[in-house]
Short mmCIF file of N, CA and C in Angstrom, two decimals:
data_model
loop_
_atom_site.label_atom_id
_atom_site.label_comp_id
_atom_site.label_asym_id
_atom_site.label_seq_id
_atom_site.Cartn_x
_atom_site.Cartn_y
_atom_site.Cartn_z
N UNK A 1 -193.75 -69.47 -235.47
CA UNK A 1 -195.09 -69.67 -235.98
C UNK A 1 -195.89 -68.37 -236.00
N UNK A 2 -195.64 -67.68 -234.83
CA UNK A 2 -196.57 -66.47 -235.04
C UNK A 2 -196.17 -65.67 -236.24
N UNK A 3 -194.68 -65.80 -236.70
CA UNK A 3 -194.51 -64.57 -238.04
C UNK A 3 -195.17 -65.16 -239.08
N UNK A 4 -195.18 -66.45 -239.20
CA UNK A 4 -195.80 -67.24 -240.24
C UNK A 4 -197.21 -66.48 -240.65
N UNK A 5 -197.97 -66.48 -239.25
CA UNK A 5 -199.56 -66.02 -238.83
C UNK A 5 -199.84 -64.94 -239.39
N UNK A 6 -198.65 -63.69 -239.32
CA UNK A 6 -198.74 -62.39 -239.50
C UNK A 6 -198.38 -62.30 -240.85
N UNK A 7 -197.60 -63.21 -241.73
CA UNK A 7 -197.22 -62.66 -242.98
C UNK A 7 -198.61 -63.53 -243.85
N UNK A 8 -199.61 -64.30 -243.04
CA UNK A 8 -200.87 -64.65 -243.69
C UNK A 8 -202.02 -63.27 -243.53
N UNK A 9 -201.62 -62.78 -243.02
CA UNK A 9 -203.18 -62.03 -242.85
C UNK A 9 -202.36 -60.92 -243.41
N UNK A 10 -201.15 -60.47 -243.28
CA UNK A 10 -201.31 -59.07 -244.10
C UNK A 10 -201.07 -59.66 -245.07
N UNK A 11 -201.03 -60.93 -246.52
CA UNK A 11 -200.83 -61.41 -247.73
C UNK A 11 -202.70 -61.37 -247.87
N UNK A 12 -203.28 -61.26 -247.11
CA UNK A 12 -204.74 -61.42 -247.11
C UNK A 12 -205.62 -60.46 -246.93
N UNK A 13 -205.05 -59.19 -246.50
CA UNK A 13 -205.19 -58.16 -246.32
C UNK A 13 -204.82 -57.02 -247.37
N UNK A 14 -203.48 -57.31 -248.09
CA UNK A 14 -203.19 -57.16 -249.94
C UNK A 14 -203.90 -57.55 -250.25
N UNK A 15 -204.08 -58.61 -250.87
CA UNK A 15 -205.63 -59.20 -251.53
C UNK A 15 -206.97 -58.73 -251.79
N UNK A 16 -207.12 -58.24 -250.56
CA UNK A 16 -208.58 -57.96 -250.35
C UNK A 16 -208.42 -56.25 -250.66
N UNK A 17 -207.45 -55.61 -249.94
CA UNK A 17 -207.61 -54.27 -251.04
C UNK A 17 -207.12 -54.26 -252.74
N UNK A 18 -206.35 -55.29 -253.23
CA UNK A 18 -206.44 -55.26 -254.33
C UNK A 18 -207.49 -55.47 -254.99
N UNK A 19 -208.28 -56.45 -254.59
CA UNK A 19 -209.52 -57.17 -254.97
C UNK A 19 -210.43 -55.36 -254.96
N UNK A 20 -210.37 -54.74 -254.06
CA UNK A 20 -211.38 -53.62 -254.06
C UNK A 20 -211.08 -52.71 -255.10
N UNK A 21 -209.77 -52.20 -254.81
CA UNK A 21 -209.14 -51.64 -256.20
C UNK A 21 -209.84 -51.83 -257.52
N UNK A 22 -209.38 -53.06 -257.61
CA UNK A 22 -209.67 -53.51 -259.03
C UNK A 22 -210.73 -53.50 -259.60
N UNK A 23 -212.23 -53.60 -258.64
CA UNK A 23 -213.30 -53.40 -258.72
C UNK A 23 -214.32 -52.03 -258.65
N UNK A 24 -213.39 -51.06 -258.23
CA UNK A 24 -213.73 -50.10 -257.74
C UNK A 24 -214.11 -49.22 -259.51
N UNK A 25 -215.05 -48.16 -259.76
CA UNK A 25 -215.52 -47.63 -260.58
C UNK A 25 -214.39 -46.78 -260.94
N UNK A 26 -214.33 -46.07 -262.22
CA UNK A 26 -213.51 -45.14 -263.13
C UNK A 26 -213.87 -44.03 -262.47
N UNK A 27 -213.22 -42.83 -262.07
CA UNK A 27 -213.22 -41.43 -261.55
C UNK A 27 -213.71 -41.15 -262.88
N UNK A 28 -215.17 -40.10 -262.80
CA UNK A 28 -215.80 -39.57 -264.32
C UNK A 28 -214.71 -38.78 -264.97
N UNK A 29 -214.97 -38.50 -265.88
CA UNK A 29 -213.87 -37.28 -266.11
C UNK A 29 -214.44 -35.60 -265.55
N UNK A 30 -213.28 -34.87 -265.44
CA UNK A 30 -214.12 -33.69 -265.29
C UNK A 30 -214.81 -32.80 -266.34
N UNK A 31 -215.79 -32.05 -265.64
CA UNK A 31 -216.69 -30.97 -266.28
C UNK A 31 -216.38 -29.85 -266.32
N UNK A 32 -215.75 -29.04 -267.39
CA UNK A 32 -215.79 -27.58 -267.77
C UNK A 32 -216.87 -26.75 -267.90
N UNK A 33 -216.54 -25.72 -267.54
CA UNK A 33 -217.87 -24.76 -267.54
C UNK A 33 -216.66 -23.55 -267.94
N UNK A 34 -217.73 -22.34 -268.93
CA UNK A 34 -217.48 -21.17 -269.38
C UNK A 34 -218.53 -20.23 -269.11
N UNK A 35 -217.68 -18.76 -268.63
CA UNK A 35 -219.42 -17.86 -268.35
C UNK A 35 -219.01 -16.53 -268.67
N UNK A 36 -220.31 -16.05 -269.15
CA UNK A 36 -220.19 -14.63 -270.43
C UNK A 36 -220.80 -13.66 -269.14
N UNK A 37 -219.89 -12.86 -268.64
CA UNK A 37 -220.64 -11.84 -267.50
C UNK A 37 -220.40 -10.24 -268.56
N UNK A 38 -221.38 -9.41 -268.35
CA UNK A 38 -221.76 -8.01 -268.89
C UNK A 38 -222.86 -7.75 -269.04
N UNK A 39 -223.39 -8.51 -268.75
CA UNK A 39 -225.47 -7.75 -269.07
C UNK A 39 -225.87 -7.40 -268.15
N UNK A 40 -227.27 -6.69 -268.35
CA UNK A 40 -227.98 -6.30 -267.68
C UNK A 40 -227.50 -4.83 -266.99
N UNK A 41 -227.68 -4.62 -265.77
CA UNK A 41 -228.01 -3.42 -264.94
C UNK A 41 -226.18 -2.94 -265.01
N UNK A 42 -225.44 -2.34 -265.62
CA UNK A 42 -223.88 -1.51 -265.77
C UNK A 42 -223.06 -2.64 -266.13
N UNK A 43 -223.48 -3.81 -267.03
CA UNK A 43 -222.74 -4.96 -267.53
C UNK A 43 -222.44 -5.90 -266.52
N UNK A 44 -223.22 -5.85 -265.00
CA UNK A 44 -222.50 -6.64 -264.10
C UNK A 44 -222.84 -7.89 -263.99
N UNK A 45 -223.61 -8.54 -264.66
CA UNK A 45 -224.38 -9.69 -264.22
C UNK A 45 -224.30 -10.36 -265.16
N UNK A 46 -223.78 -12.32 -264.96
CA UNK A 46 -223.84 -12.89 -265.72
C UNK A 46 -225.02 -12.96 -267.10
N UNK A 47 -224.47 -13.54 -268.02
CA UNK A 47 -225.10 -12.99 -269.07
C UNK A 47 -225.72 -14.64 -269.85
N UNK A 48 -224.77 -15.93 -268.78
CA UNK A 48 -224.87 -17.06 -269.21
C UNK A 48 -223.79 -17.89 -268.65
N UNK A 49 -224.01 -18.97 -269.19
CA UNK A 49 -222.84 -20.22 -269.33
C UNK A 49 -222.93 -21.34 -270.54
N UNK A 50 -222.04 -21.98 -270.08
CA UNK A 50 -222.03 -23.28 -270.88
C UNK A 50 -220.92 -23.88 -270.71
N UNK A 51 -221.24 -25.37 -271.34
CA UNK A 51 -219.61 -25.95 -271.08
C UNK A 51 -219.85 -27.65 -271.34
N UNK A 52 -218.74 -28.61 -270.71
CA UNK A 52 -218.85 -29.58 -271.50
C UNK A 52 -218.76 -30.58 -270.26
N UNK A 53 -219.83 -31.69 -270.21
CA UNK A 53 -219.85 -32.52 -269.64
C UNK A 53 -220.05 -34.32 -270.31
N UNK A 54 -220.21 -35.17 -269.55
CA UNK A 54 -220.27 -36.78 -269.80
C UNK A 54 -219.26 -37.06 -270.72
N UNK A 55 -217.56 -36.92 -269.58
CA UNK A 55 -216.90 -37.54 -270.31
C UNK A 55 -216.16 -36.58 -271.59
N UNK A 56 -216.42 -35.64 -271.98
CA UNK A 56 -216.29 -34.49 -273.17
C UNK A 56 -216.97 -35.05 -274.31
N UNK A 57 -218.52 -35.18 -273.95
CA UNK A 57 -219.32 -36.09 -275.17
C UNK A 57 -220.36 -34.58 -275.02
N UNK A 58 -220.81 -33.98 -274.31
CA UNK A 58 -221.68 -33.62 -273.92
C UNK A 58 -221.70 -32.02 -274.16
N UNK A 59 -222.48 -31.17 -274.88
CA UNK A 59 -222.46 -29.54 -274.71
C UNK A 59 -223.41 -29.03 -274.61
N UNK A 60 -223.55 -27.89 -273.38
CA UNK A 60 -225.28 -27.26 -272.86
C UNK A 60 -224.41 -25.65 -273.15
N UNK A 61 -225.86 -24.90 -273.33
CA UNK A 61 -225.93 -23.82 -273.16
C UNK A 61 -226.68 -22.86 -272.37
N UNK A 62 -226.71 -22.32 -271.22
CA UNK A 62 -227.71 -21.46 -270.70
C UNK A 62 -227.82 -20.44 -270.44
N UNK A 63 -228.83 -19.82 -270.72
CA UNK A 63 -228.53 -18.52 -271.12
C UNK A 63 -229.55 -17.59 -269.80
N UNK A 64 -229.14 -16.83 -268.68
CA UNK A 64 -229.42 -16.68 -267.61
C UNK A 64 -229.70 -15.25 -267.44
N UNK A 65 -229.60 -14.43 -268.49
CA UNK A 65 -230.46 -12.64 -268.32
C UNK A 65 -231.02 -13.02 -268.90
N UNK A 66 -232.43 -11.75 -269.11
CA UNK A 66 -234.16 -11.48 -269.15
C UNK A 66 -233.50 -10.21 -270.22
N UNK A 67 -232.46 -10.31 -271.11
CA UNK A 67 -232.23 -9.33 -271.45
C UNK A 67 -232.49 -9.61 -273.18
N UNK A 68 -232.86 -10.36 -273.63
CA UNK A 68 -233.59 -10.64 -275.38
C UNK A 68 -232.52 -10.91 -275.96
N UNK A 69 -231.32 -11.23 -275.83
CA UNK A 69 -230.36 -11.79 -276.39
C UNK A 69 -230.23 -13.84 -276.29
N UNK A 70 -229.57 -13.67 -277.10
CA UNK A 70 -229.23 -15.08 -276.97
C UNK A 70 -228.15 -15.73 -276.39
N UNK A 71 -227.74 -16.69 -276.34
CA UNK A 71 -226.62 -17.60 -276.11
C UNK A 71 -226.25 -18.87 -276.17
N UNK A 72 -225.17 -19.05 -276.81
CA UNK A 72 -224.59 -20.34 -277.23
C UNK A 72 -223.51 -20.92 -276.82
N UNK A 73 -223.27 -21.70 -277.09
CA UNK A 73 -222.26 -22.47 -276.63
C UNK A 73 -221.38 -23.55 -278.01
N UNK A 74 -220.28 -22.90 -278.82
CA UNK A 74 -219.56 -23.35 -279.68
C UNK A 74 -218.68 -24.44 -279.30
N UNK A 75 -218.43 -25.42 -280.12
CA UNK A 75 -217.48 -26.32 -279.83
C UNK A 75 -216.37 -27.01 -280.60
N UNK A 76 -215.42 -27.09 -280.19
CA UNK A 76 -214.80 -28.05 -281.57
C UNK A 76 -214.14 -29.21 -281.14
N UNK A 77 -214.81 -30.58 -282.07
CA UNK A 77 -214.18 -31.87 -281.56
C UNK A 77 -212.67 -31.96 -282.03
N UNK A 78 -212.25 -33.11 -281.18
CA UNK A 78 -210.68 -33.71 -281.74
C UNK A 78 -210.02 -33.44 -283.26
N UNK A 79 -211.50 -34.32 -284.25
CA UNK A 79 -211.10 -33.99 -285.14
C UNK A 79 -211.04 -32.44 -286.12
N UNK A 80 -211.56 -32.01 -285.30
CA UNK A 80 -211.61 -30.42 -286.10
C UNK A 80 -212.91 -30.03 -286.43
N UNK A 81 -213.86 -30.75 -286.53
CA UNK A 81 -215.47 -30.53 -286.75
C UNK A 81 -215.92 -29.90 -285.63
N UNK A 82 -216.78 -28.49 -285.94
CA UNK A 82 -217.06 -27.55 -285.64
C UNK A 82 -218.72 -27.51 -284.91
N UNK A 83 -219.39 -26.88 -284.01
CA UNK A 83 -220.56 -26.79 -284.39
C UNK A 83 -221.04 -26.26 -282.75
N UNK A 84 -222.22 -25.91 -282.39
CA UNK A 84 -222.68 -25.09 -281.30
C UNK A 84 -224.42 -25.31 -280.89
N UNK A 85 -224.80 -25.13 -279.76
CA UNK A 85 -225.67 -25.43 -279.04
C UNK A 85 -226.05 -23.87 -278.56
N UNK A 86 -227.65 -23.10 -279.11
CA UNK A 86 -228.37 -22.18 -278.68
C UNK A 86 -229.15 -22.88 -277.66
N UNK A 87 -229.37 -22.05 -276.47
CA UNK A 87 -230.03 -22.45 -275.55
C UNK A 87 -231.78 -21.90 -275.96
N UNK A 88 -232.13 -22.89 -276.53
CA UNK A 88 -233.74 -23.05 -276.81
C UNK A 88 -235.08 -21.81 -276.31
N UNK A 89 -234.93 -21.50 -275.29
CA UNK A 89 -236.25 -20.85 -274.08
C UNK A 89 -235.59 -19.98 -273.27
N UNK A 90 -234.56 -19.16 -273.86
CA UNK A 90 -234.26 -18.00 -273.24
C UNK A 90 -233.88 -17.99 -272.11
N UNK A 91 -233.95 -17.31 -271.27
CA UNK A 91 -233.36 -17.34 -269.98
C UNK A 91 -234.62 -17.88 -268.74
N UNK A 92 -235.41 -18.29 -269.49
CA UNK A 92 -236.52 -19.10 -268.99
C UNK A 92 -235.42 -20.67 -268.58
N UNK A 93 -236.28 -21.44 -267.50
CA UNK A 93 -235.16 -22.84 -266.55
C UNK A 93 -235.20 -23.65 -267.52
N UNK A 94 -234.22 -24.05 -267.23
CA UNK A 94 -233.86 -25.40 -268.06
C UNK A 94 -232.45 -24.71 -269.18
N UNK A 95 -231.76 -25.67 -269.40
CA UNK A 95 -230.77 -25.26 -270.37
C UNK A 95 -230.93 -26.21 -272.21
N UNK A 96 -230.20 -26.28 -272.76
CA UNK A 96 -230.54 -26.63 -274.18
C UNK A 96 -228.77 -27.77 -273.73
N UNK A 97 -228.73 -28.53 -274.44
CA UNK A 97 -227.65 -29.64 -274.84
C UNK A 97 -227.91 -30.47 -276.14
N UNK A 98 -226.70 -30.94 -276.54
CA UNK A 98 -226.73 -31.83 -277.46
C UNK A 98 -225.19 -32.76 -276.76
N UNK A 99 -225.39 -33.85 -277.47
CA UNK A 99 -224.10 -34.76 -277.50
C UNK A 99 -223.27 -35.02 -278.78
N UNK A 100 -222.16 -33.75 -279.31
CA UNK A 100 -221.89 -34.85 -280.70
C UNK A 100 -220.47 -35.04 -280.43
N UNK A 101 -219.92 -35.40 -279.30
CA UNK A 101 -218.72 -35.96 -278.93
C UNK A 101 -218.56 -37.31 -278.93
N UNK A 102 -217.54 -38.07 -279.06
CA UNK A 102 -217.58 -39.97 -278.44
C UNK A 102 -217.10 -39.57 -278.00
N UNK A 103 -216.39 -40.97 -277.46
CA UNK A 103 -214.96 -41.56 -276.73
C UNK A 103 -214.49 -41.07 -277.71
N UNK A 104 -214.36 -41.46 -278.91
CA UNK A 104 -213.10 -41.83 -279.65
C UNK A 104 -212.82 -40.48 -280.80
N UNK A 105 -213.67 -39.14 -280.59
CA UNK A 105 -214.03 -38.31 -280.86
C UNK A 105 -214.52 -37.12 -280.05
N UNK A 106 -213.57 -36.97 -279.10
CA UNK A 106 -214.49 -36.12 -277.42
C UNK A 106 -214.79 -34.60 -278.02
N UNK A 107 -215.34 -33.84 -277.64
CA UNK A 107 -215.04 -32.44 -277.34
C UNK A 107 -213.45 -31.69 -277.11
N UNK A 108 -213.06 -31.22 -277.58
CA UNK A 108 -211.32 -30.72 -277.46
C UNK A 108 -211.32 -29.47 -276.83
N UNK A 109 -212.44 -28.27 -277.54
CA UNK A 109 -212.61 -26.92 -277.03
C UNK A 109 -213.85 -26.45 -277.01
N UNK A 110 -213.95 -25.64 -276.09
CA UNK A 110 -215.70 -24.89 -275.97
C UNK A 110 -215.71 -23.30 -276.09
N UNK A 111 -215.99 -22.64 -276.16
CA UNK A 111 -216.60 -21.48 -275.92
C UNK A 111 -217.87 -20.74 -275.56
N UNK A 112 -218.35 -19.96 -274.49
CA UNK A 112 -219.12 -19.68 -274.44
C UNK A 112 -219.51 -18.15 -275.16
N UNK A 113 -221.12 -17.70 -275.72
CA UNK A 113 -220.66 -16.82 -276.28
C UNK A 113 -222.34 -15.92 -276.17
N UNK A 114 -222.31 -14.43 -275.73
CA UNK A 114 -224.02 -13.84 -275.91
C UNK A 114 -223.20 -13.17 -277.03
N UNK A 115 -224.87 -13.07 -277.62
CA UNK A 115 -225.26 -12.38 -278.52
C UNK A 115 -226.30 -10.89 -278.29
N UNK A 116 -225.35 -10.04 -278.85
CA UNK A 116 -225.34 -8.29 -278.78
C UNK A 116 -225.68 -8.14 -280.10
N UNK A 117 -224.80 -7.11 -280.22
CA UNK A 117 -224.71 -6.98 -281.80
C UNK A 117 -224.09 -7.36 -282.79
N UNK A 118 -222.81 -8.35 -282.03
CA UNK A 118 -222.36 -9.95 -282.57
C UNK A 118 -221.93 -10.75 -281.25
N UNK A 119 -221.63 -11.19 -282.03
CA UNK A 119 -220.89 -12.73 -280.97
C UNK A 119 -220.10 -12.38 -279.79
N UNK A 120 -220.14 -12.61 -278.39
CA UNK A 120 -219.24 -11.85 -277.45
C UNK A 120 -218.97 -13.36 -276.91
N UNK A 121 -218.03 -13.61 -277.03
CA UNK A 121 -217.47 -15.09 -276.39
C UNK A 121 -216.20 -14.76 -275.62
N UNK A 122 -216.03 -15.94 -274.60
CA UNK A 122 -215.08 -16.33 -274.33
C UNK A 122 -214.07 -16.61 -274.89
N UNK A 123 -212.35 -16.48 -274.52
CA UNK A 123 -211.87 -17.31 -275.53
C UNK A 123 -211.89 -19.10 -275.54
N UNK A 124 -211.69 -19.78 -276.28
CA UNK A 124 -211.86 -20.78 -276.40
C UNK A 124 -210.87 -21.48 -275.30
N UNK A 125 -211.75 -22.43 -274.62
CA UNK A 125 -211.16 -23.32 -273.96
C UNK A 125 -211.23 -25.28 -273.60
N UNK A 126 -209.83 -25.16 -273.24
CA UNK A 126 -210.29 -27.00 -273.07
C UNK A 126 -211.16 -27.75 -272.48
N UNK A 127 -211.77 -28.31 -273.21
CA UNK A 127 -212.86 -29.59 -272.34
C UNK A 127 -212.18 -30.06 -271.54
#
């Protein structure tokens, strides 16, 4: 009788962590980040970031020297459609984002990139 006892509570004890399992939330996906370092005082100091968050729906740009340049953040979805996020207010707080990823259409690659006297990016990488 007692094995009887014991093969009830650990059949009840499966259960109840399956039951949690099953209920338990989706791990988010992860967040990429890209960062443009060369500005400022002998090129040493970041110059920015950017990168891709919520899921690979999501692209910010921020642009973090006092140095009158800009910075963006390029992207290209699944399907091949192209397009990029300037960070709005300079290296003043706050960053700039847009969302033109889905689910069913995520973000595929990012780049981060200041602007000199052209485009100085990263190479392109995976969301």
């Amino acid at each position: 009788m007692p094995n009887r006892h014991l093969s009830t509570v650990a059949a009840a004890a499966l259960l109840a962590f399956a039951g949690t399992v099953a209920v338990a939330p989706a791990a988010s996906a992860h967040d990429a980040v890209g960062e443009v370092y060369g500005c400022l005082y002998q090129g040493q100091f970041r110059c920015g970031y950017g990168g891709v968050t919520n899921g690979h729906t999501r692209v910010y740009s921020c642009d973090t020297a006092s140095d009158g340049y800009g910075f963006r953040t390029e992207y290209r979805l699944r399907n091949g459609a192209t397009g990029g996020v300037d960070d709005a207010n300079g290296s003043s707080s706050g960053c700039s984002a847009i969302t033109p990823g889905t689910a069913a259409n995520p973000v595929a690659k990012f780049r981060a990139c200041q602007k000199q006297n052209a485009w100085w990016c990263t190479d392109w990488l995976t969301a």
